[in-house]
Amino acid sequence: TMGNWLVNHWFSAAVLAAWLGINIFLFTYYFLFFDRDERYFYTRAILGSALAWARASAKCLNFNSMLILLPVCRNLLSFLRGTCSCCRRTLRKQLDHNLAFHKLVAYALALLTAVHTIAHLFNLERYNQSQQATDGSLPAVLSKMHLQGSNEWLNPIHSNQTTVEYVAFTTIPGLTGVIITLALILMVTSSTEFIRRNYFELFWYTHHLFLVYFAGLVIHGIAGLVRGQTEQSMAEVPPHHCAEYLTRRGQNCTHDCCKDPEFGSIPAESWKWVLAPIILYVFERILRVWRAQQKVVVTKVVMHPARVLELQMLKKGFCMEVGQYIFVNCPAISPLEWHPFTLTSAPEEDFFSIHIRAAGDWTERLIDTFQLEIPRIEVDGPFGTASEDVFQYEVAMLVGAGIGVTPFASILKSIWYKFQQADQTLKTKKIYFYWLCRDTGAFAWFNDLLASLEQKMAESGKADFLTYRLFLTGWDTSIANNVALHFDTATDTVTGLRHKTIFGRPMWNMEFAAVAAAHPRSVVGVFLCGPEALAKSLQKSCHQHSSLDPRKVKFYFNKENF
């Protein structure tokens, strides 16, 4: 429900409201300022309201450019997470929404760039028309003022042959504007889910156009093509009083408004907005380089079926929690590329591990390299908030969809270690684990883990601690025939585990009803790492199957953000 969402995400909601509020305030304030201020009386005579649209969107562009780098300063976020470790965990968890905020700001930049560009296209057209006009109107008279003296021009176009294309590619604002816009278009289009998943390198390298974007942004306003009347000139020839005389002035003019108005440029100010974030980001990159230099020892390499590579590693001072992730670089393949991987080891183990699935050029090359030799590996992290909420529930329902199963490797192992060591912080008495997967190949490495857990639990007489159900959502007739042939075997034909694989999708109402019947007085934590559509149906089931009676079963939904 909306109420629950606000309780869990009040910090995100507050940040969102503040961000939206500041954008609306900046846009409205500067729109009204440039639309009404006396200094821009003559500028508006040529440009009309397009001036206000261009300047207001420019202010918001500066504000959002200031914010865009902050969510990707991952070491800064880790520092904040550490300093607010005494805060409520929900607050720390909100810091994991950093990429969602980064995307939101990026979309705002794209929208504001469109507004700013369109407004300036109107401005150019009006500057051009005023320069070519010979009707003696105020815009025409103002556009000829460059003939009077060096400081008196208001219209930057001084020739009748000028085109929009000429201005776009020969002036500093025009050229930097085109470059910034192209860089932004490339960054936004190459960061779609499809490209990030399938062509990560394209996304990674294109995103480094942010250097071009910020360089262009800082230079963009230097030429000061948009001008306003100077303070001194306004005192001598106030525009609202003197404007009418500009169009009908004789040779022997003697009154107060005879003097020509003088104009000055709006100073460039983008650099003031982005200087601090750029400095922070430079420190962030230096820190990443320093951390990457610390030696990583690969202690074990396991090649699982379906081209999944498991790396077990050691690094001095490395300290992890369940559900965290690291960034990995292999200089032999690419000195610049860093890829995120969820940790699959438990904090109780004396190593940390990741499982790498062949899913793109970089991972393919890494797997090939490890089959020949052990190259040097650099590791940055761990990052992310620990998923310790799992340990706070008597009964936990864990749902992993596809590759979303990775964090649960760490969680299941950690729960087992805590259970064995009779850890007092562990309240969990029963785990239900659901894995939804499209193809059998991806089951292999996780199967091994489940099989070893199954064996350990059976040996210690705790076989009923973990109940798991594997759902194969994509399957063909050969699998179906094989299953029909071996239906009465003790272990599953697909996975070789005691629990049978179920074909098709789970009937969540039945699953929740069964858990509610087995634990009529428990508080059940439901954890998902998977797609949004699944989150909605699980949230609905949690709501439907929770009893209104406080003494009876309650389901609490938690979506993990890996």
Coordinates of C-alpha atoms in Angstrom, one line a residue:
T1 CA 0.0 0.0 0.0
M2 CA 1.0 3.7 -0.4
G3 CA 1.2 4.0 3.4
N4 CA 3.7 1.2 3.7
W5 CA 5.8 2.5 0.8
L6 CA 6.0 5.9 2.4
V7 CA 7.1 4.4 5.8
N8 CA 9.9 2.4 4.1
H9 CA 10.9 5.0 1.6
W10 CA 10.2 8.3 3.4
F11 CA 13.8 9.4 2.8
S12 CA 13.6 8.7 -1.0
A13 CA 10.3 10.5 -1.1
A14 CA 11.8 13.5 0.8
V15 CA 14.8 13.7 -1.5
L16 CA 12.5 13.4 -4.6
A17 CA 10.2 16.2 -3.3
A18 CA 13.2 18.4 -2.5
W19 CA 14.7 17.8 -5.9
L20 CA 11.5 18.5 -7.7
G21 CA 10.7 21.5 -5.5
I22 CA 14.2 23.1 -6.2
N23 CA 13.8 22.5 -9.9
I24 CA 10.3 24.1 -10.0
F25 CA 11.5 27.1 -7.8
L26 CA 14.6 27.7 -10.0
F27 CA 12.6 27.5 -13.2
T28 CA 9.8 29.7 -12.0
Y29 CA 12.0 32.3 -10.3
Y30 CA 14.3 32.8 -13.3
F31 CA 11.5 32.6 -15.8
L32 CA 9.8 35.5 -14.1
F33 CA 13.1 37.3 -13.6
F34 CA 14.0 37.3 -17.3
D35 CA 10.4 37.9 -18.3
R36 CA 10.0 41.0 -16.2
D37 CA 13.3 42.5 -15.2
E38 CA 14.1 46.0 -16.6
R39 CA 17.6 45.0 -17.6
Y40 CA 16.2 42.7 -20.3
F41 CA 13.6 45.1 -21.6
Y42 CA 15.4 45.6 -24.9
T43 CA 16.5 41.9 -25.1
R44 CA 12.8 40.9 -24.8
A45 CA 11.8 43.4 -27.5
I46 CA 13.8 41.2 -29.9
L47 CA 13.3 37.8 -28.4
G48 CA 10.0 37.8 -26.6
S49 CA 9.3 35.0 -24.0
A50 CA 11.8 32.6 -25.6
L51 CA 14.5 34.5 -23.6
A52 CA 12.9 33.4 -20.3
W53 CA 12.4 29.8 -21.5
A54 CA 16.1 29.6 -22.5
R55 CA 17.5 31.2 -19.3
A56 CA 15.2 29.3 -16.8
S57 CA 16.0 26.0 -18.4
A58 CA 19.7 26.9 -18.3
K59 CA 19.6 27.4 -14.5
C60 CA 17.9 24.0 -14.0
L61 CA 20.5 22.5 -16.3
N62 CA 23.3 23.9 -14.1
F63 CA 21.5 22.6 -11.0
N64 CA 21.1 19.0 -12.4
S65 CA 24.6 19.0 -13.8
M66 CA 25.8 19.7 -10.3
L67 CA 23.9 16.6 -9.0
I68 CA 24.5 14.1 -11.8
L69 CA 28.0 13.0 -10.6
L70 CA 27.1 12.6 -6.9
P71 CA 25.1 9.3 -7.1
V72 CA 28.0 7.6 -8.9
C73 CA 30.6 8.5 -6.3
R74 CA 30.4 5.0 -4.8
N75 CA 33.2 5.6 -2.2
L76 CA 31.4 8.7 -1.0
L77 CA 28.2 6.7 -0.6
S78 CA 30.1 4.0 1.3
F79 CA 31.5 6.7 3.6
L80 CA 28.0 8.1 4.2
R81 CA 26.7 4.6 4.8
G82 CA 29.4 4.1 7.4
T83 CA 28.8 7.4 9.1
C84 CA 25.1 6.8 9.4
S85 CA 25.5 3.1 10.6
C86 CA 23.8 4.3 13.8
C87 CA 20.9 5.5 11.7
R88 CA 17.9 3.3 11.0
R89 CA 18.7 0.7 8.4
T90 CA 15.8 1.9 6.2
L91 CA 17.7 5.2 5.8
R92 CA 21.0 3.4 4.8
K93 CA 19.0 1.3 2.4
Q94 CA 17.8 4.4 0.6
L95 CA 21.4 5.1 -0.4
D96 CA 21.2 2.0 -2.6
H97 CA 18.7 3.9 -4.8
N98 CA 21.7 6.0 -6.1
L99 CA 21.5 4.8 -9.7
A100 CA 17.7 5.4 -9.8
F101 CA 18.3 9.0 -8.8
H102 CA 21.2 9.3 -11.3
K103 CA 18.9 8.2 -14.1
L104 CA 16.1 10.5 -12.9
V105 CA 18.6 13.5 -13.0
A106 CA 19.8 12.3 -16.5
Y107 CA 16.3 12.3 -17.9
A108 CA 15.7 15.8 -16.4
L109 CA 18.9 16.9 -18.2
A110 CA 17.6 15.5 -21.5
L111 CA 14.3 17.2 -21.1
L112 CA 15.8 20.6 -20.1
T113 CA 18.3 20.4 -22.9
A114 CA 15.4 20.0 -25.4
V115 CA 13.7 23.1 -23.9
H116 CA 16.9 25.1 -23.8
T117 CA 17.8 24.2 -27.5
I118 CA 14.3 24.8 -28.9
A119 CA 14.1 28.2 -27.0
H120 CA 17.5 29.2 -28.5
L121 CA 16.4 28.2 -32.0
F122 CA 13.5 30.6 -31.6
N123 CA 16.0 33.2 -30.3
L124 CA 18.3 32.8 -33.3
E125 CA 15.4 33.1 -35.7
R126 CA 14.2 36.3 -34.0
Y127 CA 17.7 37.8 -33.9
N128 CA 18.0 37.0 -37.6
Q129 CA 14.6 38.6 -38.5
S130 CA 15.4 41.7 -36.4
Q131 CA 18.8 42.1 -38.1
Q132 CA 17.2 41.9 -41.6
A133 CA 14.2 44.1 -40.7
T134 CA 14.2 47.6 -42.3
D135 CA 10.9 48.8 -41.0
G136 CA 12.3 51.0 -38.3
S137 CA 10.7 49.0 -35.5
L138 CA 12.3 48.7 -32.1
P139 CA 13.9 45.3 -32.8
A140 CA 15.2 46.6 -36.1
V141 CA 16.7 49.7 -34.5
L142 CA 18.2 47.6 -31.6
S143 CA 19.8 45.2 -34.1
K144 CA 21.7 48.1 -35.9
M145 CA 23.2 49.4 -32.7
H146 CA 26.5 47.5 -33.3
L147 CA 27.2 50.2 -36.0
Q148 CA 27.3 52.9 -33.2
G149 CA 30.1 51.5 -31.1
S150 CA 31.8 48.4 -29.7
N151 CA 29.9 48.1 -26.4
E152 CA 26.5 48.9 -27.7
W153 CA 25.5 45.8 -29.6
L154 CA 22.5 43.8 -28.4
N155 CA 21.9 41.5 -31.4
P156 CA 24.9 39.1 -31.8
I157 CA 24.1 38.7 -35.5
H158 CA 25.6 41.5 -37.5
S159 CA 25.2 40.2 -41.0
N160 CA 22.1 39.6 -43.2
Q161 CA 23.6 36.4 -44.6
T162 CA 23.8 34.6 -41.3
T163 CA 22.0 31.2 -41.0
V164 CA 21.2 29.1 -37.9
E165 CA 23.7 26.5 -39.1
Y166 CA 26.5 29.1 -39.3
V167 CA 25.9 30.3 -35.7
A168 CA 25.7 26.7 -34.5
F169 CA 29.1 25.7 -35.9
T170 CA 31.1 29.0 -35.7
T171 CA 30.3 30.5 -32.3
I172 CA 31.4 29.1 -28.9
P173 CA 27.8 28.7 -27.5
G174 CA 26.7 27.2 -30.8
L175 CA 29.5 24.7 -31.2
T176 CA 29.7 23.7 -27.5
G177 CA 25.8 23.4 -27.4
V178 CA 25.9 21.0 -30.4
I179 CA 28.7 18.9 -28.8
I180 CA 27.0 18.8 -25.3
T181 CA 23.7 17.7 -26.9
L182 CA 25.3 15.0 -29.0
A183 CA 27.3 13.7 -25.9
L184 CA 24.1 13.7 -23.9
I185 CA 22.1 11.9 -26.6
L186 CA 24.8 9.2 -26.9
M187 CA 25.0 8.7 -23.2
V188 CA 21.3 8.4 -22.7
T189 CA 20.6 6.1 -25.6
S190 CA 23.6 3.8 -24.8
S191 CA 22.5 3.3 -21.2
T192 CA 19.2 1.6 -21.9
E193 CA 18.7 -1.8 -20.1
F194 CA 19.1 -3.7 -23.4
I195 CA 22.5 -2.2 -24.3
R196 CA 23.8 -2.4 -20.7
R197 CA 22.9 -6.1 -20.5
N198 CA 24.1 -7.1 -23.9
Y199 CA 26.8 -4.6 -24.9
F200 CA 28.2 -3.4 -21.7
E201 CA 31.4 -2.1 -23.3
L202 CA 29.5 0.2 -25.5
F203 CA 27.6 1.6 -22.5
W204 CA 30.9 1.9 -20.5
Y205 CA 33.0 3.8 -23.0
T206 CA 30.1 6.0 -24.3
H207 CA 29.4 7.1 -20.7
H208 CA 32.9 8.6 -20.5
L209 CA 31.6 11.3 -22.9
F210 CA 30.6 12.9 -19.6
L211 CA 34.2 14.5 -19.7
V212 CA 33.2 16.2 -23.0
Y213 CA 29.8 17.2 -21.5
F214 CA 31.4 19.0 -18.5
A215 CA 34.1 20.6 -20.6
G216 CA 31.5 21.9 -23.0
L217 CA 29.2 23.1 -20.2
V218 CA 31.9 25.2 -18.5
I219 CA 32.9 26.9 -21.9
H220 CA 29.4 27.2 -23.2
G221 CA 28.5 30.6 -21.7
I222 CA 31.9 32.3 -22.0
A223 CA 31.1 34.3 -25.2
G224 CA 28.1 36.0 -23.5
L225 CA 25.9 36.3 -26.6
V226 CA 22.7 37.0 -24.7
R227 CA 23.0 40.5 -23.3
G228 CA 21.2 42.9 -21.0
Q229 CA 21.3 46.7 -20.4
T230 CA 24.1 47.8 -18.0
E231 CA 23.2 49.2 -14.5
Q232 CA 24.8 52.6 -15.4
S233 CA 23.0 52.8 -18.7
M234 CA 19.7 52.0 -17.0
A235 CA 20.2 54.9 -14.6
E236 CA 20.9 57.3 -17.5
V237 CA 18.3 56.1 -20.0
P238 CA 15.6 54.0 -18.2
P239 CA 14.1 51.7 -20.8
H240 CA 10.4 51.9 -19.9
H241 CA 10.7 55.7 -20.3
C242 CA 13.2 56.0 -23.2
A243 CA 12.3 53.0 -25.4
E244 CA 9.7 54.9 -27.5
Y245 CA 12.3 57.6 -28.4
L246 CA 14.7 55.1 -29.9
T247 CA 12.5 54.6 -32.9
R248 CA 11.6 58.2 -33.6
R249 CA 14.7 60.2 -32.7
G250 CA 15.8 63.2 -34.8
Q251 CA 19.3 64.5 -35.6
N252 CA 19.3 67.3 -33.1
C253 CA 18.0 65.5 -30.0
T254 CA 18.3 67.4 -26.7
H255 CA 16.2 65.6 -24.1
D256 CA 17.2 62.9 -21.5
C257 CA 16.7 59.9 -23.7
C258 CA 19.0 60.9 -26.5
K259 CA 21.9 58.8 -25.4
D260 CA 22.0 55.2 -26.7
P261 CA 21.5 52.4 -24.2
E262 CA 24.6 50.3 -23.5
F263 CA 24.6 46.5 -23.0
G264 CA 26.7 44.0 -21.2
S265 CA 26.9 40.2 -21.3
I266 CA 25.5 37.8 -18.7
P267 CA 28.7 36.3 -17.1
A268 CA 29.3 32.5 -17.5
E269 CA 28.4 30.8 -14.3
S270 CA 28.1 27.0 -15.0
W271 CA 31.6 26.4 -13.6
K272 CA 30.4 27.7 -10.2
W273 CA 27.7 25.0 -10.1
V274 CA 29.8 22.1 -11.2
L275 CA 33.2 22.8 -9.7
A276 CA 32.6 21.1 -6.3
P277 CA 31.1 17.9 -7.7
I278 CA 34.0 17.7 -10.3
I279 CA 36.6 18.0 -7.5
L280 CA 34.7 15.3 -5.4
Y281 CA 34.6 13.0 -8.5
V282 CA 38.3 13.5 -9.1
F283 CA 39.0 12.4 -5.5
E284 CA 36.7 9.5 -6.0
R285 CA 38.6 8.3 -9.1
I286 CA 42.0 8.8 -7.3
L287 CA 40.7 6.7 -4.4
R288 CA 39.5 4.0 -6.8
V289 CA 42.9 3.8 -8.4
W290 CA 44.6 3.5 -5.0
R291 CA 42.2 0.8 -3.8
A292 CA 42.7 -1.1 -7.1
Q293 CA 46.4 -1.3 -6.5
Q294 CA 46.0 -3.4 -3.4
K295 CA 46.9 -7.0 -4.1
V296 CA 44.2 -9.6 -4.7
V297 CA 45.1 -13.3 -4.5
V298 CA 42.9 -15.7 -6.5
T299 CA 42.9 -18.8 -4.3
K300 CA 40.6 -21.1 -6.3
V301 CA 39.1 -21.1 -9.8
V302 CA 36.1 -23.4 -10.5
M303 CA 34.6 -23.8 -14.0
H304 CA 31.0 -24.7 -13.7
P305 CA 28.8 -26.0 -16.5
A306 CA 27.1 -23.5 -18.9
R307 CA 30.2 -21.3 -18.8
V308 CA 29.9 -20.0 -15.3
L309 CA 33.3 -19.1 -13.7
E310 CA 33.6 -19.1 -9.9
L311 CA 36.5 -17.1 -8.4
Q312 CA 37.5 -17.4 -4.8
M313 CA 39.8 -14.6 -3.6
L314 CA 41.7 -13.0 -0.7
K315 CA 42.5 -9.3 -0.2
K316 CA 44.0 -7.7 2.9
G317 CA 41.5 -5.9 5.0
F318 CA 38.5 -7.1 2.9
C319 CA 35.3 -7.2 5.1
M320 CA 32.0 -8.1 3.5
E321 CA 28.3 -8.4 4.5
V322 CA 25.6 -10.5 2.8
G323 CA 24.0 -9.0 -0.3
Q324 CA 27.0 -6.7 -1.1
Y325 CA 28.8 -6.4 -4.5
I326 CA 32.3 -5.6 -5.8
F327 CA 33.7 -4.1 -9.0
V328 CA 36.2 -6.2 -10.8
N329 CA 38.9 -5.2 -13.3
C330 CA 41.2 -7.4 -15.3
P331 CA 44.0 -5.2 -16.8
A332 CA 45.0 -8.0 -19.2
I333 CA 41.6 -7.7 -20.9
S334 CA 40.9 -4.0 -20.5
P335 CA 42.7 -1.5 -18.1
L336 CA 39.6 0.8 -18.0
E337 CA 36.6 -1.5 -17.7
W338 CA 35.2 -2.3 -14.2
H339 CA 32.2 -4.7 -13.9
P340 CA 30.0 -5.2 -10.9
F341 CA 29.4 -8.7 -9.4
T342 CA 27.4 -9.8 -6.4
L343 CA 29.4 -11.6 -3.8
T344 CA 28.3 -15.2 -3.5
S345 CA 30.4 -16.1 -0.4
A346 CA 29.2 -15.7 3.2
P347 CA 30.9 -13.3 5.7
E348 CA 31.7 -16.4 7.8
E349 CA 34.0 -17.8 5.1
D350 CA 37.7 -17.0 5.0
F351 CA 37.6 -15.9 1.3
F352 CA 35.2 -13.9 -0.9
S353 CA 33.8 -15.3 -4.1
I354 CA 31.9 -14.2 -7.3
H355 CA 30.2 -16.3 -10.0
I356 CA 30.7 -14.9 -13.5
R357 CA 28.3 -15.9 -16.3
A358 CA 29.3 -15.5 -19.9
A359 CA 27.1 -12.6 -20.9
G360 CA 29.1 -10.3 -23.2
D361 CA 32.6 -9.7 -24.8
W362 CA 34.4 -8.9 -21.5
T363 CA 33.0 -11.9 -19.5
E364 CA 33.7 -14.2 -22.5
R365 CA 37.3 -13.0 -22.7
L366 CA 37.7 -13.3 -18.9
I367 CA 36.5 -16.9 -18.8
D368 CA 38.7 -17.8 -21.8
T369 CA 41.7 -16.2 -20.0
F370 CA 41.2 -18.1 -16.8
Q371 CA 41.0 -21.4 -18.7
L372 CA 44.6 -20.7 -19.9
E373 CA 46.2 -18.9 -16.9
I374 CA 45.4 -16.8 -13.7
P375 CA 45.7 -13.2 -14.7
R376 CA 46.0 -10.2 -12.3
I377 CA 42.7 -9.1 -10.9
E378 CA 41.8 -5.8 -9.3
V379 CA 38.9 -5.4 -6.9
D380 CA 37.1 -2.3 -5.6
G381 CA 34.5 -2.7 -2.8
P382 CA 32.5 -4.1 -1.3
F383 CA 29.6 -1.7 -1.9
G384 CA 25.9 -1.7 -1.0
T385 CA 23.9 -2.2 2.1
A386 CA 23.9 -5.5 3.9
S387 CA 20.7 -7.6 3.4
E388 CA 20.6 -8.4 7.1
D389 CA 16.8 -8.1 7.4
V390 CA 16.5 -11.8 6.4
F391 CA 17.9 -12.8 9.8
Q392 CA 15.2 -10.8 11.7
Y393 CA 12.3 -13.1 10.7
E394 CA 11.3 -16.4 12.2
V395 CA 10.1 -17.5 8.8
A396 CA 11.7 -16.2 5.5
M397 CA 10.4 -16.7 2.0
L398 CA 13.2 -16.0 -0.5
V399 CA 12.4 -15.5 -4.1
G400 CA 15.1 -15.3 -6.8
A401 CA 14.3 -14.9 -10.5
G402 CA 17.0 -15.9 -13.0
I403 CA 20.4 -14.3 -12.3
G404 CA 18.6 -12.6 -9.3
V405 CA 19.5 -15.8 -7.4
T406 CA 23.1 -14.7 -6.9
P407 CA 22.7 -12.7 -3.7
F408 CA 20.8 -15.6 -2.1
A409 CA 23.9 -17.8 -2.4
S410 CA 25.5 -15.6 0.2
I411 CA 22.4 -15.3 2.3
L412 CA 21.6 -19.1 2.4
K413 CA 25.3 -19.9 3.3
S414 CA 25.4 -17.2 6.0
I415 CA 22.1 -18.4 7.5
W416 CA 23.4 -22.0 7.6
Y417 CA 26.7 -20.9 9.3
K418 CA 24.7 -18.8 11.9
F419 CA 22.4 -21.7 12.4
Q420 CA 25.3 -24.1 13.0
Q421 CA 27.0 -21.7 15.4
A422 CA 23.8 -21.1 17.3
D423 CA 24.1 -17.4 16.6
Q424 CA 21.9 -15.3 18.9
T425 CA 21.2 -12.6 16.2
L426 CA 19.6 -15.3 14.0
K427 CA 15.8 -15.5 14.7
T428 CA 15.2 -17.7 11.6
K429 CA 13.6 -21.1 12.2
K430 CA 12.5 -21.9 8.7
I431 CA 13.3 -20.9 5.1
Y432 CA 11.3 -21.3 2.0
F433 CA 13.3 -20.7 -1.1
Y434 CA 11.8 -20.2 -4.6
W435 CA 14.0 -20.0 -7.7
L436 CA 12.4 -19.1 -11.0
C437 CA 14.6 -19.8 -14.0
R438 CA 14.2 -19.9 -17.8
D439 CA 16.7 -22.6 -18.7
T440 CA 18.4 -25.6 -17.0
G441 CA 22.0 -24.6 -17.9
A442 CA 21.9 -21.7 -15.4
F443 CA 20.9 -24.1 -12.6
A444 CA 24.3 -25.9 -12.5
W445 CA 26.5 -23.9 -10.0
F446 CA 23.6 -23.0 -7.8
N447 CA 22.6 -26.7 -7.8
D448 CA 26.0 -27.6 -6.3
L449 CA 25.4 -25.1 -3.5
L450 CA 21.9 -26.3 -2.8
A451 CA 23.0 -30.0 -3.0
S452 CA 25.8 -29.4 -0.4
L453 CA 23.5 -27.4 1.9
E454 CA 20.9 -30.2 1.5
Q455 CA 23.5 -32.8 2.4
K456 CA 24.9 -30.8 5.4
M457 CA 21.4 -30.2 6.8
A458 CA 20.4 -33.9 6.4
E459 CA 23.7 -35.0 8.2
S460 CA 23.0 -32.7 11.2
G461 CA 19.3 -33.7 11.4
K462 CA 18.0 -30.3 10.2
A463 CA 16.7 -31.4 6.8
D464 CA 13.5 -29.5 7.3
F465 CA 15.2 -26.1 8.0
L466 CA 15.2 -25.3 4.2
T467 CA 12.4 -26.0 1.8
Y468 CA 13.1 -25.0 -1.7
R469 CA 11.2 -25.1 -4.9
L470 CA 12.7 -24.7 -8.4
F471 CA 10.4 -23.4 -11.2
L472 CA 11.5 -23.9 -14.7
T473 CA 9.6 -21.2 -16.7
G474 CA 11.1 -22.0 -20.1
W475 CA 11.2 -25.7 -21.2
D476 CA 10.9 -27.8 -24.3
T477 CA 9.5 -31.2 -25.2
S478 CA 12.8 -33.1 -24.8
I479 CA 12.9 -32.1 -21.1
A480 CA 9.2 -32.9 -20.7
N481 CA 9.8 -36.4 -22.2
N482 CA 12.8 -37.0 -20.0
V483 CA 10.8 -36.0 -16.9
A484 CA 7.9 -38.3 -17.9
L485 CA 10.4 -41.1 -18.3
H486 CA 12.0 -40.7 -14.8
F487 CA 9.0 -39.5 -12.9
D488 CA 9.4 -42.1 -10.1
T489 CA 13.1 -41.5 -9.4
A490 CA 14.2 -40.2 -5.9
T491 CA 16.0 -37.2 -7.2
D492 CA 15.1 -34.6 -9.8
T493 CA 15.9 -35.3 -13.5
V494 CA 16.8 -31.7 -14.2
T495 CA 18.8 -30.8 -11.1
G496 CA 19.7 -34.1 -9.4
L497 CA 18.2 -32.7 -6.1
R498 CA 15.7 -34.3 -3.7
H499 CA 13.2 -31.6 -4.4
K500 CA 11.5 -31.9 -7.8
T501 CA 11.7 -29.1 -10.4
I502 CA 8.2 -27.7 -11.1
F503 CA 7.4 -26.7 -14.7
G504 CA 5.7 -23.4 -15.2
R505 CA 5.3 -20.4 -12.9
P506 CA 4.4 -20.5 -9.2
M507 CA 0.8 -20.2 -8.1
W508 CA 1.6 -17.6 -5.4
N509 CA -1.8 -17.8 -3.7
M510 CA -1.3 -21.5 -3.1
E511 CA 2.3 -21.0 -1.9
F512 CA 1.3 -18.2 0.5
A513 CA -1.7 -20.1 1.8
A514 CA 0.6 -23.2 2.5
V515 CA 3.1 -21.0 4.4
A516 CA 0.3 -19.3 6.4
A517 CA -1.2 -22.7 7.3
A518 CA 2.2 -24.1 8.4
H519 CA 3.0 -21.0 10.5
P520 CA -0.3 -19.6 11.7
R521 CA 1.3 -17.2 14.4
S522 CA 4.5 -16.2 12.7
V523 CA 5.8 -13.0 11.1
V524 CA 7.1 -14.0 7.6
G525 CA 9.6 -11.9 5.7
V526 CA 9.3 -12.1 1.9
F527 CA 12.4 -11.2 0.0
L528 CA 12.7 -10.8 -3.7
C529 CA 15.5 -10.2 -6.1
G530 CA 13.8 -10.1 -9.5
P531 CA 11.7 -8.1 -11.9
E532 CA 9.2 -5.4 -11.0
A533 CA 6.1 -7.4 -12.3
L534 CA 7.0 -10.2 -9.8
A535 CA 7.4 -7.6 -7.0
K536 CA 3.8 -6.4 -7.6
S537 CA 2.2 -9.9 -7.5
L538 CA 4.2 -10.8 -4.3
Q539 CA 3.2 -7.5 -2.7
K540 CA -0.4 -8.3 -3.5
S541 CA -0.1 -11.8 -2.0
C542 CA 1.5 -10.4 1.2
H543 CA -1.4 -8.1 1.6
Q544 CA -4.1 -10.7 0.9
H545 CA -2.6 -13.4 3.2
S546 CA -1.7 -11.3 6.2
S547 CA -4.2 -11.7 9.0
L548 CA -5.8 -8.6 10.6
D549 CA -5.5 -10.3 14.0
P550 CA -2.1 -9.1 15.4
R551 CA -1.6 -12.5 17.0
K552 CA -1.8 -14.4 13.6
V553 CA 0.3 -14.7 10.5
K554 CA 1.8 -11.5 8.9
F555 CA 3.7 -11.2 5.6
Y556 CA 6.2 -8.4 5.1
F557 CA 7.5 -7.7 1.6
N558 CA 11.1 -6.6 1.0
K559 CA 12.5 -6.0 -2.5
E560 CA 16.2 -6.2 -2.6
N561 CA 18.0 -3.8 -4.9
F562 CA 21.1 -5.6 -6.3

